[in-house]
PDB file of C-alpha atoms in Angstrom:
ATOM      1  CA  UNK A  29      98.809 114.203  95.273  1.00 43.00           C
ATOM      2  CA  UNK A  30      96.550 111.517  93.831  1.00 45.00           C
ATOM      3  CA  UNK A  31      94.935 113.554  91.086  1.00 63.00           C
ATOM      4  CA  UNK A  32      95.775 111.160  88.293  1.00 84.00           C
ATOM      5  CA  UNK A  33      93.737 108.096  87.455  1.00 94.00           C
ATOM      6  CA  UNK A  34      95.362 104.675  87.059  1.00 96.00           C
ATOM      7  CA  UNK A  35      94.009 102.047  84.695  1.00 96.00           C
ATOM      8  CA  UNK A  36      92.600  99.759  87.374  1.00 95.00           C
ATOM      9  CA  UNK A  37      91.841  97.198  84.654  1.00 95.00           C
ATOM     10  CA  UNK A  38      95.595  96.497  84.593  1.00 94.00           C
ATOM     11  CA  UNK A  39      94.898  94.398  87.692  1.00 92.00           C
ATOM     12  CA  UNK A  40      93.974  90.815  86.885  1.00 88.00           C
ATOM     13  CA  UNK A  41      90.342  90.338  87.872  1.00 85.00           C
ATOM     14  CA  UNK A  42      89.219  93.929  87.303  1.00 90.00           C
ATOM     15  CA  UNK A  43      87.156  94.654  84.222  1.00 91.00           C
ATOM     16  CA  UNK A  44      85.157  97.708  83.165  1.00 94.00           C
ATOM     17  CA  UNK A  45      82.214  96.960  85.490  1.00 91.00           C
ATOM     18  CA  UNK A  46      84.386  96.526  88.580  1.00 91.00           C
ATOM     19  CA  UNK A  47      86.512  99.547  87.679  1.00 94.00           C
ATOM     20  CA  UNK A  48      83.295 101.594  87.486  1.00 95.00           C
ATOM     21  CA  UNK A  49      82.196 100.390  90.949  1.00 94.00           C
ATOM     22  CA  UNK A  50      85.600 101.336  92.363  1.00 95.00           C
ATOM     23  CA  UNK A  51      85.497 104.746  90.665  1.00 97.00           C
ATOM     24  CA  UNK A  52      81.994 105.351  92.027  1.00 97.00           C
ATOM     25  CA  UNK A  53      83.409 104.683  95.498  1.00 97.00           C
ATOM     26  CA  UNK A  54      86.181 107.240  94.899  1.00 97.00           C
ATOM     27  CA  UNK A  55      88.904 104.699  94.117  1.00 96.00           C
ATOM     28  CA  UNK A  56      90.857 105.888  91.067  1.00 97.00           C
ATOM     29  CA  UNK A  57      94.442 104.820  91.729  1.00 96.00           C
ATOM     30  CA  UNK A  58      96.369 101.677  92.570  1.00 96.00           C
ATOM     31  CA  UNK A  59      97.495 103.364  95.802  1.00 96.00           C
ATOM     32  CA  UNK A  60      93.907 104.093  96.861  1.00 96.00           C
ATOM     33  CA  UNK A  61      92.893 100.498  96.116  1.00 95.00           C
ATOM     34  CA  UNK A  62      95.943  99.185  97.976  1.00 94.00           C
ATOM     35  CA  UNK A  63      94.852 101.051 101.133  1.00 95.00           C
ATOM     36  CA  UNK A  64      91.510  99.227 101.266  1.00 92.00           C
ATOM     37  CA  UNK A  65      90.935  96.262 103.519  1.00 88.00           C
ATOM     38  CA  UNK A  66      89.372  93.104 102.073  1.00 83.00           C
ATOM     39  CA  UNK A  67      86.200  94.014 103.965  1.00 83.00           C
ATOM     40  CA  UNK A  68      86.075  97.517 102.463  1.00 89.00           C
ATOM     41  CA  UNK A  69      86.655  96.058  99.018  1.00 88.00           C
ATOM     42  CA  UNK A  70      83.786  93.598  99.529  1.00 84.00           C
ATOM     43  CA  UNK A  71      81.524  96.461 100.668  1.00 87.00           C
ATOM     44  CA  UNK A  72      82.305  98.348  97.452  1.00 90.00           C
ATOM     45  CA  UNK A  73      82.065  95.434  95.046  1.00 86.00           C
ATOM     46  CA  UNK A  74      79.399  93.347  96.716  1.00 82.00           C
ATOM     47  CA  UNK A  75      80.002  89.661  97.200  1.00 68.00           C
ATOM     48  CA  UNK A  76      83.546  89.394  95.916  1.00 56.00           C
ATOM     49  CA  UNK A  77      85.040  86.686  98.096  1.00 57.00           C
ATOM     50  CA  UNK A  78      85.887  84.886  94.859  1.00 61.00           C
ATOM     51  CA  UNK A  79      87.603  87.996  93.487  1.00 60.00           C
ATOM     52  CA  UNK A  80      89.394  88.875  96.691  1.00 55.00           C
ATOM     53  CA  UNK A  81      90.832  85.360  96.937  1.00 56.00           C
ATOM     54  CA  UNK A  82      91.415  84.670  93.240  1.00 50.00           C
ATOM     55  CA  UNK A  83      92.839  87.904  92.040  1.00 55.00           C
ATOM     56  CA  UNK A  84      94.119  89.231  95.323  1.00 82.00           C
ATOM     57  CA  UNK A  85      93.315  92.693  94.013  1.00 87.00           C
ATOM     58  CA  UNK A  86      94.786  94.560  96.978  1.00 89.00           C
ATOM     59  CA  UNK A  87      98.147  92.776  96.696  1.00 90.00           C
ATOM     60  CA  UNK A  88      98.290  93.497  92.962  1.00 92.00           C
ATOM     61  CA  UNK A  89      97.368  97.132  93.580  1.00 94.00           C
ATOM     62  CA  UNK A  90     100.165  97.416  96.148  1.00 93.00           C
ATOM     63  CA  UNK A  91     102.689  96.136  93.634  1.00 94.00           C
ATOM     64  CA  UNK A  92     101.515  98.529  90.913  1.00 93.00           C
ATOM     65  CA  UNK A  93     101.384 101.485  93.298  1.00 94.00           C
ATOM     66  CA  UNK A  94     105.022 100.860  94.267  1.00 92.00           C
ATOM     67  CA  UNK A  95     106.033 100.674  90.601  1.00 90.00           C
ATOM     68  CA  UNK A  96     104.274 104.006  89.977  1.00 84.00           C
ATOM     69  CA  UNK A  97     106.391 105.724  92.632  1.00 75.00           C
ATOM     70  CA  UNK A  98     109.628 104.964  90.806  1.00 71.00           C
TER      71      UNK A  98
END
């Protein structure tokens, strides 16, 4: 039932370029991003150790996905 598209840029650390990379990989929602492992995220974004640690994108996506379900 994930036919809508979340604004992934709402996550600290994601800008237009990173959102585009995620979209190109088929990631359009917070829930889809939250299901990724750090390794999968790095494969999509390239060398993002800095991002994965700094922004903790997956944790933020989890939080936003839960808020969306309410």
